[in-house]
Amino acid sequence: MLAVLMVLTAWPLSPSLTEIITSHFYEVKVSKATIMASRTLQVVQPVSKLPPSLRCSSVCNVDLLCQVWCHEASSEECLLSDMYVMPTYRETNLGDTVMCNTKRHYDLATGAFSITATPSDPRASLRVKDNLIDGIYDRMTMNQCYLGDSSSTKPWLYLDFGEVISFRVVKLVTQSGGHRHHLNLFQGLEVRAGMEAVETPGNFSSYARVASFAGPATDFDQEVFLEAPEPVKARFISVQKMASMTIQICHLEVF
């Protein structure tokens, strides 16, 4: 959905308020083609004496849909998008990049050393595990999710950070649309963590239990927080469904 807005922001901002507005965002380069293909896109043409960066930030900051805004040096327009772009996302289409600013905070899953998982469903070959650590999710393309094979027993995914990290929360996001059947299957999840690699894929019994989600999920775009009561130190994190049947996860964060 494309909307063109004219925004008037002529009020003076104190330095402290300016710092508050801009501190909510992190710079990241993204392909303009990717941004323009957003599920929800607004092209804002604000009338203001404020610097363009602050002008766009102030609009995105109060827009509940806006997750990232971009600005071209040759244009005063602000491109506002609802897609998730993590601060450490690395754009591969370097010939078409624009500087953007994202609301998403730094996390540890983006760019993790490696991820292994139950094989993907062969009927959805593009919904692979690597989608969960690439740092971008457009919230409309199911092929940017991970879908485990429906024949799997206790499907799982397994993150290796390459070093010991400290975390407290594993956040999982359900799909943005489609069949509610997958929401009903989003249940019975358990997060465990450990220092050493497991010997048998899918057997995480040697790891300490961190948190669980009984579920099921009830909403599209639902953010499920699996939170430990206190920070956990580990090199490896597992997320496993404690029953058979598949699971679809569209976005993952660890912090």
CSV table of C-alpha atoms in Angstrom, one decimal:
chain,number,residue,atom,x,y,z
A,1,MET,CA,0.0,0.0,0.0
A,2,LEU,CA,1.5,3.4,-1.1
A,3,ALA,CA,0.5,6.6,0.6
A,4,VAL,CA,1.8,10.1,-0.1
A,5,LEU,CA,1.6,12.4,2.8
A,6,MET,CA,2.3,16.1,3.3
A,7,VAL,CA,3.5,16.7,6.9
A,8,LEU,CA,4.0,20.1,8.5
A,9,THR,CA,6.5,20.0,11.4
A,10,ALA,CA,7.5,23.6,12.1
A,11,TRP,CA,7.6,23.6,15.9
A,12,PRO,CA,11.0,24.2,17.5
A,13,LEU,CA,12.6,21.2,19.1
A,14,SER,CA,14.9,21.5,22.1
A,15,PRO,CA,18.3,19.7,21.9
A,16,SER,CA,17.2,17.2,24.4
A,17,LEU,CA,14.0,16.3,22.4
A,18,THR,CA,16.1,16.1,19.3
A,19,GLU,CA,18.4,13.6,20.9
A,20,ILE,CA,15.5,11.5,22.1
A,21,ILE,CA,13.9,11.4,18.6
A,22,THR,CA,17.1,10.5,16.8
A,23,SER,CA,18.3,8.0,19.5
A,24,HIS,CA,15.5,5.7,18.6
A,25,PHE,CA,17.0,4.9,15.2
A,26,TYR,CA,20.1,3.1,13.8
A,27,GLU,CA,21.6,3.8,10.4
A,28,VAL,CA,21.6,0.9,7.9
A,29,LYS,CA,21.9,0.7,4.1
A,30,VAL,CA,19.1,-1.0,2.2
A,31,SER,CA,18.2,-1.5,-1.4
A,32,LYS,CA,15.8,1.1,-2.6
A,33,ALA,CA,14.0,-1.5,-4.6
A,34,THR,CA,13.4,-3.5,-1.4
A,35,ILE,CA,12.0,-0.5,0.4
A,36,MET,CA,9.8,0.5,-2.5
A,37,ALA,CA,8.3,-3.0,-2.5
A,38,SER,CA,7.2,-2.8,1.2
A,39,ARG,CA,3.8,-4.1,2.3
A,40,THR,CA,3.1,-0.7,3.7
A,41,LEU,CA,5.0,2.3,2.2
A,42,GLN,CA,4.5,6.0,2.8
A,43,VAL,CA,6.2,8.7,0.8
A,44,VAL,CA,6.3,11.7,3.1
A,45,GLN,CA,7.0,15.2,1.8
A,46,PRO,CA,7.3,17.2,5.0
A,47,VAL,CA,7.3,21.0,5.0
A,48,SER,CA,9.7,22.1,7.7
A,49,LYS,CA,12.8,24.0,8.5
A,50,LEU,CA,14.2,21.0,10.4
A,51,PRO,CA,17.1,19.0,8.9
A,52,PRO,CA,15.7,16.2,6.7
A,53,SER,CA,17.0,13.5,9.0
A,54,LEU,CA,15.2,14.8,12.0
A,55,ARG,CA,12.2,15.6,10.0
A,56,CYS,CA,11.8,11.9,8.8
A,57,SER,CA,12.7,10.6,12.3
A,58,SER,CA,10.0,12.7,13.9
A,59,VAL,CA,7.3,11.4,11.5
A,60,CYS,CA,8.4,7.7,11.7
A,61,ASN,CA,8.6,7.9,15.5
A,62,VAL,CA,4.9,8.6,16.0
A,63,ASP,CA,3.8,6.3,13.2
A,64,LEU,CA,2.8,2.9,14.6
A,65,LEU,CA,3.4,1.2,11.3
A,66,CYS,CA,6.7,2.7,10.5
A,67,GLN,CA,9.7,0.5,11.4
A,68,VAL,CA,12.3,2.0,9.1
A,69,TRP,CA,12.7,5.3,7.1
A,70,CYS,CA,15.0,6.1,4.2
A,71,HIS,CA,16.1,9.3,2.6
A,72,GLU,CA,17.9,9.9,-0.7
A,73,ALA,CA,20.4,12.7,-0.9
A,74,SER,CA,18.9,14.0,-4.1
A,75,SER,CA,15.4,14.2,-2.7
A,76,GLU,CA,13.6,15.6,0.3
A,77,GLU,CA,11.1,12.8,0.4
A,78,CYS,CA,11.1,10.4,3.4
A,79,LEU,CA,10.3,6.7,2.6
A,80,LEU,CA,8.5,5.1,5.5
A,81,SER,CA,8.2,1.3,5.6
A,82,ASP,CA,6.8,-1.3,8.0
A,83,MET,CA,9.5,-3.9,7.2
A,84,TYR,CA,11.9,-5.2,9.9
A,85,VAL,CA,15.5,-4.2,9.1
A,86,MET,CA,18.0,-4.9,11.8
A,87,PRO,CA,20.9,-2.5,12.5
A,88,THR,CA,23.5,-5.1,11.5
A,89,TYR,CA,21.8,-6.1,8.2
A,90,ARG,CA,24.2,-6.3,5.3
A,91,GLU,CA,22.7,-5.3,1.9
A,92,THR,CA,24.0,-7.4,-1.0
A,93,ASN,CA,22.5,-5.2,-3.8
A,94,LEU,CA,25.2,-2.5,-3.4
A,95,GLY,CA,24.4,-0.7,-6.6
A,96,ASP,CA,20.9,0.3,-5.4
A,97,THR,CA,21.4,1.3,-1.8
A,98,VAL,CA,19.9,4.2,0.2
A,99,MET,CA,20.7,5.2,3.7
A,100,CYS,CA,17.9,4.2,6.1
A,101,ASN,CA,17.2,4.4,9.8
A,102,THR,CA,15.6,1.5,11.6
A,103,LYS,CA,13.7,1.4,14.9
A,104,ARG,CA,14.8,-2.2,15.4
A,105,HIS,CA,17.4,-2.5,18.2
A,106,TYR,CA,20.7,-4.4,18.0
A,107,ASP,CA,20.4,-8.1,18.5
A,108,LEU,CA,22.6,-11.2,18.5
A,109,ALA,CA,20.8,-13.4,16.0
A,110,THR,CA,21.4,-11.2,13.0
A,111,GLY,CA,24.6,-12.4,11.4
A,112,ALA,CA,25.1,-15.2,13.9
A,113,PHE,CA,28.1,-17.5,13.3
A,114,SER,CA,25.8,-20.3,12.1
A,115,ILE,CA,22.3,-21.7,12.2
A,116,THR,CA,21.2,-25.3,11.8
A,117,ALA,CA,17.7,-26.6,11.9
A,118,THR,CA,15.2,-29.3,11.0
A,119,PRO,CA,15.1,-29.5,7.2
A,120,SER,CA,12.8,-27.1,5.5
A,121,ASP,CA,9.5,-28.3,4.1
A,122,PRO,CA,10.2,-29.5,0.5
A,123,ARG,CA,7.0,-27.8,-0.7
A,124,ALA,CA,8.4,-24.4,0.4
A,125,SER,CA,12.0,-24.7,-0.5
A,126,LEU,CA,12.7,-20.9,-0.1
A,127,ARG,CA,11.6,-20.8,3.5
A,128,VAL,CA,15.0,-21.8,4.9
A,129,LYS,CA,16.7,-21.4,8.3
A,130,ASP,CA,19.1,-18.7,7.0
A,131,ASN,CA,16.2,-16.3,6.6
A,132,LEU,CA,16.1,-16.0,10.4
A,133,ILE,CA,19.6,-14.6,10.7
A,134,ASP,CA,19.8,-12.4,7.6
A,135,GLY,CA,18.5,-9.3,9.4
A,136,ILE,CA,15.6,-8.4,7.2
A,137,TYR,CA,11.9,-9.4,6.9
A,138,ASP,CA,9.4,-7.6,4.7
A,139,ARG,CA,6.4,-8.9,6.6
A,140,MET,CA,4.5,-10.0,3.5
A,141,THR,CA,6.6,-12.6,1.7
A,142,MET,CA,6.3,-16.0,3.3
A,143,ASN,CA,9.5,-17.0,1.5
A,144,GLN,CA,11.4,-14.9,4.0
A,145,CYS,CA,10.2,-17.2,6.8
A,146,TYR,CA,11.5,-20.6,8.0
A,147,LEU,CA,9.1,-23.5,7.6
A,148,GLY,CA,10.1,-26.9,9.1
A,149,ASP,CA,9.3,-30.2,7.4
A,150,SER,CA,5.9,-31.3,8.4
A,151,SER,CA,7.1,-34.9,8.9
A,152,SER,CA,9.7,-33.9,11.5
A,153,THR,CA,9.6,-35.0,15.1
A,154,LYS,CA,10.1,-32.1,17.5
A,155,PRO,CA,11.3,-29.6,14.9
A,156,TRP,CA,14.2,-27.4,16.1
A,157,LEU,CA,16.6,-24.7,15.2
A,158,TYR,CA,20.1,-24.2,16.7
A,159,LEU,CA,22.2,-21.1,16.8
A,160,ASP,CA,26.0,-21.0,17.2
A,161,PHE,CA,27.3,-17.5,18.1
A,162,GLY,CA,31.0,-18.5,17.7
A,163,GLU,CA,31.7,-17.1,21.2
A,164,VAL,CA,30.1,-16.8,24.6
A,165,ILE,CA,27.3,-14.2,24.6
A,166,SER,CA,25.0,-12.9,27.2
A,167,PHE,CA,21.2,-12.8,26.5
A,168,ARG,CA,17.9,-12.8,28.2
A,169,VAL,CA,15.3,-12.8,25.5
A,170,VAL,CA,14.6,-14.9,22.4
A,171,LYS,CA,11.8,-13.2,20.4
A,172,LEU,CA,9.9,-15.1,17.6
A,173,VAL,CA,7.5,-13.5,15.2
A,174,THR,CA,4.6,-15.3,13.6
A,175,GLN,CA,3.7,-14.9,9.9
A,176,SER,CA,1.9,-11.8,8.8
A,177,GLY,CA,-1.0,-13.5,7.0
A,178,GLY,CA,-2.0,-16.7,5.3
A,179,HIS,CA,-3.6,-19.8,6.9
A,180,ARG,CA,-4.4,-19.6,10.6
A,181,HIS,CA,-3.5,-23.3,10.7
A,182,HIS,CA,0.1,-22.3,11.1
A,183,LEU,CA,-0.8,-20.0,14.1
A,184,ASN,CA,-2.4,-22.9,15.8
A,185,LEU,CA,0.7,-25.0,15.4
A,186,PHE,CA,2.9,-22.2,16.9
A,187,GLN,CA,2.9,-23.7,20.4
A,188,GLY,CA,4.9,-25.9,22.8
A,189,LEU,CA,8.2,-24.1,22.2
A,190,GLU,CA,11.2,-24.4,24.5
A,191,VAL,CA,14.5,-22.4,24.5
A,192,ARG,CA,17.6,-24.0,25.9
A,193,ALA,CA,21.3,-22.8,26.0
A,194,GLY,CA,24.7,-24.3,26.5
A,195,MET,CA,28.4,-23.8,26.2
A,196,GLU,CA,29.3,-26.9,24.1
A,197,ALA,CA,27.9,-28.2,20.8
A,198,VAL,CA,25.4,-31.1,21.2
A,199,GLU,CA,26.5,-34.5,19.9
A,200,THR,CA,23.2,-35.5,18.5
A,201,PRO,CA,21.2,-32.9,16.4
A,202,GLY,CA,17.9,-32.2,18.0
A,203,ASN,CA,18.8,-33.5,21.4
A,204,PHE,CA,19.3,-30.5,23.7
A,205,SER,CA,18.7,-32.3,27.0
A,206,SER,CA,22.2,-31.4,28.2
A,207,TYR,CA,21.4,-27.7,27.9
A,208,ALA,CA,19.9,-25.5,30.6
A,209,ARG,CA,16.2,-24.6,30.0
A,210,VAL,CA,15.8,-20.9,29.6
A,211,ALA,CA,12.1,-20.3,28.8
A,212,SER,CA,9.1,-21.8,27.1
A,213,PHE,CA,5.9,-20.8,25.3
A,214,ALA,CA,2.8,-22.9,25.7
A,215,GLY,CA,0.8,-21.1,23.1
A,216,PRO,CA,-0.8,-21.4,20.7
A,217,ALA,CA,-0.2,-18.1,19.0
A,218,THR,CA,-3.4,-16.2,18.4
A,219,ASP,CA,-2.5,-13.4,15.9
A,220,PHE,CA,-0.7,-12.8,12.7
A,221,ASP,CA,2.5,-10.7,13.3
A,222,GLN,CA,2.5,-11.8,16.9
A,223,GLU,CA,5.7,-11.2,18.8
A,224,VAL,CA,6.4,-14.1,21.2
A,225,PHE,CA,8.9,-13.4,23.9
A,226,LEU,CA,10.7,-16.3,25.6
A,227,GLU,CA,12.4,-14.5,28.5
A,228,ALA,CA,14.8,-15.8,31.1
A,229,PRO,CA,14.4,-14.4,34.7
A,230,GLU,CA,18.0,-13.2,34.5
A,231,PRO,CA,20.8,-12.9,31.9
A,232,VAL,CA,22.2,-16.2,30.5
A,233,LYS,CA,25.7,-16.8,29.2
A,234,ALA,CA,26.0,-19.3,26.4
A,235,ARG,CA,27.5,-20.0,23.0
A,236,PHE,CA,24.6,-22.1,21.7
A,237,ILE,CA,20.9,-21.5,21.8
A,238,SER,CA,18.2,-24.0,20.7
A,239,VAL,CA,14.5,-23.4,20.0
A,240,GLN,CA,12.5,-26.6,19.8
A,241,LYS,CA,8.9,-27.5,19.4
A,242,MET,CA,8.2,-30.2,22.0
A,243,ALA,CA,5.7,-32.1,19.8
A,244,SER,CA,5.6,-33.3,16.2
A,245,MET,CA,4.2,-31.3,13.3
A,246,THR,CA,5.7,-28.3,11.6
A,247,ILE,CA,6.4,-24.8,12.8
A,248,GLN,CA,6.8,-21.6,10.8
A,249,ILE,CA,8.9,-18.7,12.2
A,250,CYS,CA,9.2,-15.5,10.2
A,251,HIS,CA,11.6,-13.4,12.3
A,252,LEU,CA,14.0,-14.1,15.1
A,253,GLU,CA,15.8,-11.9,17.6
A,254,VAL,CA,18.1,-12.6,20.5
A,255,PHE,CA,19.0,-9.9,23.0
